[in-house]
CSV table of C-alpha atoms in Angstrom, one decimal:
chain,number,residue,atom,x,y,z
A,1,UNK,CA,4.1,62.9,48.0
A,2,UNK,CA,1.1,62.2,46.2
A,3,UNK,CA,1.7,58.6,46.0
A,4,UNK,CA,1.7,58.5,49.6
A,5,UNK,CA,-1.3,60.8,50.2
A,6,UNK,CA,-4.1,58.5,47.9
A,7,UNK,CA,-2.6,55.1,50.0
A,8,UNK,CA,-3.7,57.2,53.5
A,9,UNK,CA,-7.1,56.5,55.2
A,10,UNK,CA,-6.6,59.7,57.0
A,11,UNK,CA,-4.3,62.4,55.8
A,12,UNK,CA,-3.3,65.6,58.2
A,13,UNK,CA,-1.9,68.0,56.3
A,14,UNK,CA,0.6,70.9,58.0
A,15,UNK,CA,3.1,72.1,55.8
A,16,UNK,CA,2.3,75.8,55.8
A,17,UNK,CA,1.7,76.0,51.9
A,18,UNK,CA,-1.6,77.4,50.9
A,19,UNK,CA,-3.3,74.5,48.7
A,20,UNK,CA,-0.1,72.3,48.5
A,21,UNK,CA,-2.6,69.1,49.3
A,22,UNK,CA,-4.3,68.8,45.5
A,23,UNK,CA,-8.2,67.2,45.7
A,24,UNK,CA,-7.0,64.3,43.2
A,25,UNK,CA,-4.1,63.5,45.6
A,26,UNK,CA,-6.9,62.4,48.4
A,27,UNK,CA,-8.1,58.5,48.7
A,28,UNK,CA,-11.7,58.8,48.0
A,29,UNK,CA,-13.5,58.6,51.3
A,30,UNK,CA,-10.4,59.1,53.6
A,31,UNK,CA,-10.2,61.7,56.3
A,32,UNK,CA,-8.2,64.8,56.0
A,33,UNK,CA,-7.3,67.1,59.1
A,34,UNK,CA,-6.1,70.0,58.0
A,35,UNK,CA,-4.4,71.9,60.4
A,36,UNK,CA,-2.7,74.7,57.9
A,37,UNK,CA,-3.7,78.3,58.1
A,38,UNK,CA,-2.1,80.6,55.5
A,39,UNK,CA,-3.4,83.9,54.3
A,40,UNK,CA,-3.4,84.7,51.0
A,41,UNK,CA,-4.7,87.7,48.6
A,42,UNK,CA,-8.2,88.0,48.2
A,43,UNK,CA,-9.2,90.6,45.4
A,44,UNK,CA,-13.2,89.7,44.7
A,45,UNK,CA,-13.1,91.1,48.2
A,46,UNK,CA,-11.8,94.4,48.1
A,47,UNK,CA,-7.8,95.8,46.8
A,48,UNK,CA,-5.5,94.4,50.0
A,49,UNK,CA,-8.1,92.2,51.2
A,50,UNK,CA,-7.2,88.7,52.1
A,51,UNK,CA,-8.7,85.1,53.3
A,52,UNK,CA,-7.7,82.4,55.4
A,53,UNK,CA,-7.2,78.7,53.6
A,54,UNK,CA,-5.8,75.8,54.9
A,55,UNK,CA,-2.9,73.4,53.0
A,56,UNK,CA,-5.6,71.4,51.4
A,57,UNK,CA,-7.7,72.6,48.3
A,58,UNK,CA,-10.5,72.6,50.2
A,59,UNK,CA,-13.1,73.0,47.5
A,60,UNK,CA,-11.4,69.8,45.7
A,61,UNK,CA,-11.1,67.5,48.1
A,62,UNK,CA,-14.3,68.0,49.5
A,63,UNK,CA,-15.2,66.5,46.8
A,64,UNK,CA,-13.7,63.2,47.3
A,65,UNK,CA,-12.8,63.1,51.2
A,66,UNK,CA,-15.4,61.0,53.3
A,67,UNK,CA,-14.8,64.1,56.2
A,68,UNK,CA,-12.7,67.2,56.0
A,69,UNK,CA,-11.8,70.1,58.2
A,70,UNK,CA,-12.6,73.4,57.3
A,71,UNK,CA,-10.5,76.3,57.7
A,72,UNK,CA,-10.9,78.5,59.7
A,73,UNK,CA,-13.3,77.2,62.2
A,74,UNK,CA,-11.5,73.7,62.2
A,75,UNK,CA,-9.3,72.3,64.1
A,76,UNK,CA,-8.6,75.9,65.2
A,77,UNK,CA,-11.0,76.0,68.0
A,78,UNK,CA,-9.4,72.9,69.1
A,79,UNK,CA,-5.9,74.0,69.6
A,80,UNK,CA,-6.7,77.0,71.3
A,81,UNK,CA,-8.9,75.2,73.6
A,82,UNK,CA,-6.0,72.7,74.4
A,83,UNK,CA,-3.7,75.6,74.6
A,84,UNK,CA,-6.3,77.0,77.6
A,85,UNK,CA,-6.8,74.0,79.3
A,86,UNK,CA,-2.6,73.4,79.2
A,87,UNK,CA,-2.0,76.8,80.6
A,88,UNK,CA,-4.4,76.3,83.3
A,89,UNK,CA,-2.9,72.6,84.2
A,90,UNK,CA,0.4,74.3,84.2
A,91,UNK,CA,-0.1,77.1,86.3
A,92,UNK,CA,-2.4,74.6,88.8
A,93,UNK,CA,0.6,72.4,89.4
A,94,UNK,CA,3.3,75.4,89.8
A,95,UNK,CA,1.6,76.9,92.4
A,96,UNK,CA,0.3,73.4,94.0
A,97,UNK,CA,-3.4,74.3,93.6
A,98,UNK,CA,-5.5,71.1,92.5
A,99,UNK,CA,-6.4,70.6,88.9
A,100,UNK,CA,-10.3,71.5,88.2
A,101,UNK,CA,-12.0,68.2,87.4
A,102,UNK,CA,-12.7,67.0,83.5
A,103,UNK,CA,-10.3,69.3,82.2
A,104,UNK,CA,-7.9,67.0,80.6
A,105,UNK,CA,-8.4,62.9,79.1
């Protein structure tokens, strides 16, 4: 898998492993989405505390990546905006009530 990952321009990582993308596995300037979210123990912050983190080693590849998605507060926001905006469509077309301009591409 690492082999793969430094040929790729843009990478988008979602395998639901906390870190599994490594910083050296990233093609220096390439993109990386990464949509993972995993929670995982957080001790400097308190005894059962935890943090969010992707499936990218964030702090790594941010050192190499030309642009990279933070989590949380990356792509996030996105999908539950598409989620909205899906639902809405949906429920527009059951009940045969016209869609709301702009809300979809």
């Amino acid at each position: 898998l690492p082999e793969v990952v430094r040929r790729a321009d843009v990478v988008v990582a979602a395998v639901g492993r906390p870190a599994m993308v490594q910083g050296d596995w990233i093609k220096p300037g390439a993109t990386v989405i990464d949509v993972g979210i995993n929670r995982v123990d957080a001790p400097e912050r308190g005894e059962g505390k935890t943090r969010l983190v992707g499936d990218v080693d964030f702090e790594r590849a941010l050192q190499v990546a030309g642009a990279i998605t933070p989590v949380p507060g990356g792509v996030g926001p996105m999908t539950i905006a598409c989620l909205l905006a899906n639902t809405l469509t949906a429920c527009c077309r059951s009940n045969g009530v016209p869609e709301p301009e702009g809300l979809t591409a």
